[in-house]
Short mmCIF file of C-alpha atoms in Angstrom, two decimals:
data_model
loop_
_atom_site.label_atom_id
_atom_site.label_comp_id
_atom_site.label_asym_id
_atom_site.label_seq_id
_atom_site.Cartn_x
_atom_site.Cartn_y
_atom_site.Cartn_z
CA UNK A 30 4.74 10.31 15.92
CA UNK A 31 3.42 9.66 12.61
CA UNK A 32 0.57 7.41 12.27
CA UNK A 33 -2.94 6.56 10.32
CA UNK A 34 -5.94 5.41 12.05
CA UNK A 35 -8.97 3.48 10.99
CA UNK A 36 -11.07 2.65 13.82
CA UNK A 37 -13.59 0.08 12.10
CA UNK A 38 -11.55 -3.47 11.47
CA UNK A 39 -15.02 -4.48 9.97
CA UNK A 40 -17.54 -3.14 8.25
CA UNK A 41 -21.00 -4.29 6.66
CA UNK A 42 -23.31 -2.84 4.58
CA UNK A 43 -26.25 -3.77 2.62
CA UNK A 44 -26.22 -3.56 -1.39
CA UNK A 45 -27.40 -0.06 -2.37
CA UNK A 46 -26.58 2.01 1.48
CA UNK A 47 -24.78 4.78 1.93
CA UNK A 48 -20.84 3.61 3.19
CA UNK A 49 -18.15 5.86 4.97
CA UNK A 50 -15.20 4.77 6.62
CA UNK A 51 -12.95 6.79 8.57
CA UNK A 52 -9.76 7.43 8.90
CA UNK A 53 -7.69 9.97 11.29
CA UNK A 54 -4.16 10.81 10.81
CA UNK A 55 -1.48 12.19 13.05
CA UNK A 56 1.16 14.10 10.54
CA UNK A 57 3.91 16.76 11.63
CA UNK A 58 3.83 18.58 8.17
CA UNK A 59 1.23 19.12 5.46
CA UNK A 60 -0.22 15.67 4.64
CA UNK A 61 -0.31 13.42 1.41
CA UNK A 62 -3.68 11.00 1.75
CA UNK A 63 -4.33 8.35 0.04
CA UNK A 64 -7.10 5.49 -0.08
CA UNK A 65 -5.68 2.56 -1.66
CA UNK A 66 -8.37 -0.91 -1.90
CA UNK A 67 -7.18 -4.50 -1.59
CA UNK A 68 -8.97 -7.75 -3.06
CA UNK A 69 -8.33 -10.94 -1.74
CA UNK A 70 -4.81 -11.46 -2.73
CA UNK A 71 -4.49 -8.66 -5.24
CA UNK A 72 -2.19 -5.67 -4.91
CA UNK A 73 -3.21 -1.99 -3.69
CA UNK A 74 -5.54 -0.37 -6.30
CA UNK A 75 -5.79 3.68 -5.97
CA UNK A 76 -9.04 4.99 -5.43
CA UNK A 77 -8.40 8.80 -5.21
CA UNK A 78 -5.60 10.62 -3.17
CA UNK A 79 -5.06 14.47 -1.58
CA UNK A 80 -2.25 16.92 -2.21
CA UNK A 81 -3.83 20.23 -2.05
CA UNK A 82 -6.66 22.58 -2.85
CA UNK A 83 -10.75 21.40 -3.08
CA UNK A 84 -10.91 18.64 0.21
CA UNK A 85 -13.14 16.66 -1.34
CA UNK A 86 -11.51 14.66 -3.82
CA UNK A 87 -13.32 12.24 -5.82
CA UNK A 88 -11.69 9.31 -7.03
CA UNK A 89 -12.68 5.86 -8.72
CA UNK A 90 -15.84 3.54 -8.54
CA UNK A 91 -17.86 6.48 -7.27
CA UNK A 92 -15.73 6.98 -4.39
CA UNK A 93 -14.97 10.28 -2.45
CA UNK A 94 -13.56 11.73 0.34
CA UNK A 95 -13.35 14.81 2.54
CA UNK A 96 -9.82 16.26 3.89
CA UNK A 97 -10.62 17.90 7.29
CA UNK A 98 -7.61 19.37 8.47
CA UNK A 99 -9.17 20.82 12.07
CA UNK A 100 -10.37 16.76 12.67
CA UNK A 101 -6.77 15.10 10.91
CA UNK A 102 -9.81 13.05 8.96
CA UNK A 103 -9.92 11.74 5.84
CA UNK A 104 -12.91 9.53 5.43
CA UNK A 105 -13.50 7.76 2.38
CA UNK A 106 -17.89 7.84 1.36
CA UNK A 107 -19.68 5.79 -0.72
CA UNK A 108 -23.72 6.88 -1.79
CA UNK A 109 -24.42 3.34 -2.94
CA UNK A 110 -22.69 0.38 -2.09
CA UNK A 111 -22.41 -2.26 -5.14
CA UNK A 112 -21.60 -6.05 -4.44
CA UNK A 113 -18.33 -5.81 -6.17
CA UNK A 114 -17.42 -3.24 -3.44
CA UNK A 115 -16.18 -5.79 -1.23
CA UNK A 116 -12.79 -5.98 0.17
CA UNK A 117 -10.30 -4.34 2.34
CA UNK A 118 -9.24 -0.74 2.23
CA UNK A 119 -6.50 1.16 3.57
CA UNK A 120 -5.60 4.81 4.20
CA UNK A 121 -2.32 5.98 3.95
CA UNK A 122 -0.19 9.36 4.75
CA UNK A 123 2.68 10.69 3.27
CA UNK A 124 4.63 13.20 1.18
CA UNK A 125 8.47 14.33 1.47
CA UNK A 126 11.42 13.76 -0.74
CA UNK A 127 11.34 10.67 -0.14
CA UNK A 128 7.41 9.43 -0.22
CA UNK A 129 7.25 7.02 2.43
CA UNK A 130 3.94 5.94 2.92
CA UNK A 131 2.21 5.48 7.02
CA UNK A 132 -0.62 2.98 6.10
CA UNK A 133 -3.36 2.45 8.56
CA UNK A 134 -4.52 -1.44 9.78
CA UNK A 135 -7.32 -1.69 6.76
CA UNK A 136 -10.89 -1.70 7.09
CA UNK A 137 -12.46 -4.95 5.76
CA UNK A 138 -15.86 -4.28 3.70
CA UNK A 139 -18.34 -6.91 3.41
CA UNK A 140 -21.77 -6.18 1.54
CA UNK A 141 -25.06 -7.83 1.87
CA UNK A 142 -27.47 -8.79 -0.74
CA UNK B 5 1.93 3.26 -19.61
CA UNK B 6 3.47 2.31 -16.90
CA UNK B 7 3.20 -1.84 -15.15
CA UNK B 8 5.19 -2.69 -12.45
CA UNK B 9 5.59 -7.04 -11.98
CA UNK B 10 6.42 -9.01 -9.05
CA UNK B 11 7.54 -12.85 -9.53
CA UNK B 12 7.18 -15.16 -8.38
CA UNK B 13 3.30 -14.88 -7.32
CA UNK B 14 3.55 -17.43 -5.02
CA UNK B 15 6.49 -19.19 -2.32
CA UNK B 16 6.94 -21.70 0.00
CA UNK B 17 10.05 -22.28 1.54
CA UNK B 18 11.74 -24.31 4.62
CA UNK B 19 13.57 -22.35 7.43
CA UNK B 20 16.50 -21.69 7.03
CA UNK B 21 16.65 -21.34 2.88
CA UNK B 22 17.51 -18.33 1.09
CA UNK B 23 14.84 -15.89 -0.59
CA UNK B 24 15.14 -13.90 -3.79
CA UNK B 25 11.93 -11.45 -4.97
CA UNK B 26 11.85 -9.46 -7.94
CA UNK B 27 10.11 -6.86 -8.83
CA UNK B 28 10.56 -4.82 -12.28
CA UNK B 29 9.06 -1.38 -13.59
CA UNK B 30 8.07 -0.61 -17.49
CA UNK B 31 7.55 2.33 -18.77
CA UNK B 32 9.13 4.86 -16.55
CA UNK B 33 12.64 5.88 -15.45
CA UNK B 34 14.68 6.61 -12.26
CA UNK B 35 11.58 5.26 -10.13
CA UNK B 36 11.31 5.85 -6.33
CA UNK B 37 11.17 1.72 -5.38
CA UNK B 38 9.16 0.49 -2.43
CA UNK B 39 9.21 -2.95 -0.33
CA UNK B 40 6.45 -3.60 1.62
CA UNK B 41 5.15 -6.42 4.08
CA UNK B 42 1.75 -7.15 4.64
CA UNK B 43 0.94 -10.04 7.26
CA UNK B 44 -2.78 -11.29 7.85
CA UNK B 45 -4.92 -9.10 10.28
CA UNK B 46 -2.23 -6.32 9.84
CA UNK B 47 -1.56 -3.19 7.82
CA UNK B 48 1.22 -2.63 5.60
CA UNK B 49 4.69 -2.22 6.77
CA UNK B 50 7.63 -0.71 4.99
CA UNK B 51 10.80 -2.21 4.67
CA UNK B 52 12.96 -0.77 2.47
CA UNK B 53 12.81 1.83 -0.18
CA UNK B 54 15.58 3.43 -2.70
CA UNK B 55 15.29 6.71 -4.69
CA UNK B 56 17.96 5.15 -6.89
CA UNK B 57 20.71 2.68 -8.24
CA UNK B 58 22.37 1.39 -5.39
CA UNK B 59 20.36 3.60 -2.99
CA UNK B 60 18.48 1.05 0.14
CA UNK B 61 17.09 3.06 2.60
CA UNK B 62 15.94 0.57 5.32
CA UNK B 63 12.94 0.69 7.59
CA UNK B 64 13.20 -2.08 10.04
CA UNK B 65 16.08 -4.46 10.90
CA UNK B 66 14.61 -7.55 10.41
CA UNK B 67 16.06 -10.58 8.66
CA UNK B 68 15.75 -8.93 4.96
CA UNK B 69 18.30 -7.06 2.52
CA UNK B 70 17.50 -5.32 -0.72
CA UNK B 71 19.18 -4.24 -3.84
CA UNK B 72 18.56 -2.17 -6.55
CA UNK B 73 21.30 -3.14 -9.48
CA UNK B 74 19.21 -1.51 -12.23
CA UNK B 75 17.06 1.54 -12.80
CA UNK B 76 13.77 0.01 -12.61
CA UNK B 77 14.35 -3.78 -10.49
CA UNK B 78 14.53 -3.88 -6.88
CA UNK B 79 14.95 -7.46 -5.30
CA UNK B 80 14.55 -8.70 -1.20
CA UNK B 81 16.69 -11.23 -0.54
CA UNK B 82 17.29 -12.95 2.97
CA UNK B 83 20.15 -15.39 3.23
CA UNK B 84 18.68 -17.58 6.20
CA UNK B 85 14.78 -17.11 6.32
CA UNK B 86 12.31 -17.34 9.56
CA UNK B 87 8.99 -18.36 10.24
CA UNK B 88 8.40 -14.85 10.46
CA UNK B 89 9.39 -13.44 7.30
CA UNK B 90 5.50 -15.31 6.07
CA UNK B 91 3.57 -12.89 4.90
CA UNK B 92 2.52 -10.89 1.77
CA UNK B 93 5.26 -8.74 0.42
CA UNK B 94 4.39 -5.73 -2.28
CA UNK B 95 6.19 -3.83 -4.68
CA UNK B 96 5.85 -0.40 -5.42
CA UNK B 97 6.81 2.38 -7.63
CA UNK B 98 6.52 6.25 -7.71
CA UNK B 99 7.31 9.39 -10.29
CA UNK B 100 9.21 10.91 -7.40
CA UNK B 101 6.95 12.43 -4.37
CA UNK B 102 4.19 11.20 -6.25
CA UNK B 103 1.58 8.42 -6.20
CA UNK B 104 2.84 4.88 -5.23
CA UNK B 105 1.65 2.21 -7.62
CA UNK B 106 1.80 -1.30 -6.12
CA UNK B 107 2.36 -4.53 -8.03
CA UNK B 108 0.56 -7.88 -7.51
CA UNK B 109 2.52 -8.98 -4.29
CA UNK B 110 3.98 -12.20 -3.94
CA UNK B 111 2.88 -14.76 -1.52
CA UNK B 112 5.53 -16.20 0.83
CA UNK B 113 5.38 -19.03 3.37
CA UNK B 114 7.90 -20.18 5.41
CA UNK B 115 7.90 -23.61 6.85
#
């Protein structure tokens, strides 16, 4: 079965640390991956996504992450962790004809001062 | 560019009412159209999607239709809603097997 992963429901971190969150994915053909982030009430914002060649993508905001095919991982880093980093973030999985996306439950990011 | 709207931002309705949400694409044609449900605590669930005019493709069976009767607007409808159908609901577009943009979501309680 198709599905997305992300183990931490909750995650905090003080201003200026280091920040990964993980994500593992269980996909029968070659994945689509994408890290969307959510503010309070807002719609899904891209951050970066993977389709194919270099695995580690870098996206938005100073975010990047690695594709590890051998570990179905695709876990989204951080090197310093700004205030207005806070909010909920999703992984997703997908690709075909027809794009449907497999989102995972969210990982909720709260920084301290 | 491309913007992708949702309306209205915000609903409450009673039990039992009907339920119209729009959503509309700029700047782009023959879209890939996504519905999808978000309620609290949980990730986001797909309910219908449509590759074109008249195409629904549905996810679930739940308590929710769609319909697609132009090139860029897809609308969810329900005829009778339930306390269940609360929940965050989100738009989104793609060029084909491509990046889904999402709109702003609208807000809907039921009563």
């Amino acid at each position: 079965a198709q599905s997305v992963t992300q183990p931490d429901i909750h995650i905090t971190v003080s201003e200026g640390a280091s920040l990964e969150l993980r994500c593992n994915y269980s996909y029968g053909a070659t994945p689509y991956l994408f890290w969307y982030v959510q503010s309070p009430g807002q719609g899904l914002q891209l951050l970066l996504k993977y389709f194919s060649g270099d695995t580690l993508v870098q996206g938005i905001k100073g975010f990047e992450a690695e594709f590890k095919r051998s570990q179905s991982s695709f876990n989204l880093r951080k090197p310093s962790v700004h205030w207005s980093d806070a909010a909920e973030y999703f992984c997703a999985v997908g690709g075909g004809a027809t794009n449907k996306l497999i989102f995972g439950t969210g990982t909720l990011l709260a920084v301290q001062p | 560019s491309q913007t992708i709207h949702q309306w209205p931002a915000t609903l409450v309705q009673p039990v039992g009412s009907p339920l119209s949400l729009e959503c509309t694409v700029e700047g782009t044609s023959n879209p890939n159209l996504y519905w999808y449900r978000q309620a609290a605590g949980r990730g986001l669930q797909l309910l219908f999607y449509s590759v074109g005019i008249g195409q629904i493709s549905s996810e679930v069976p739940q308590n929710l239709s769609a319909s697609r009767p132009q090139d860029r607007q897809f609308i969810l409808s329900s005829k009778k809603l339930l306390l269940s159908d609360s929940g965050f609901y989100l738009c989104a577009w793609s060029a084909g097997a491509d990046t889904q943009y999402f709109g702003p979501g609208t807000r809907l309680t039921v009563l």
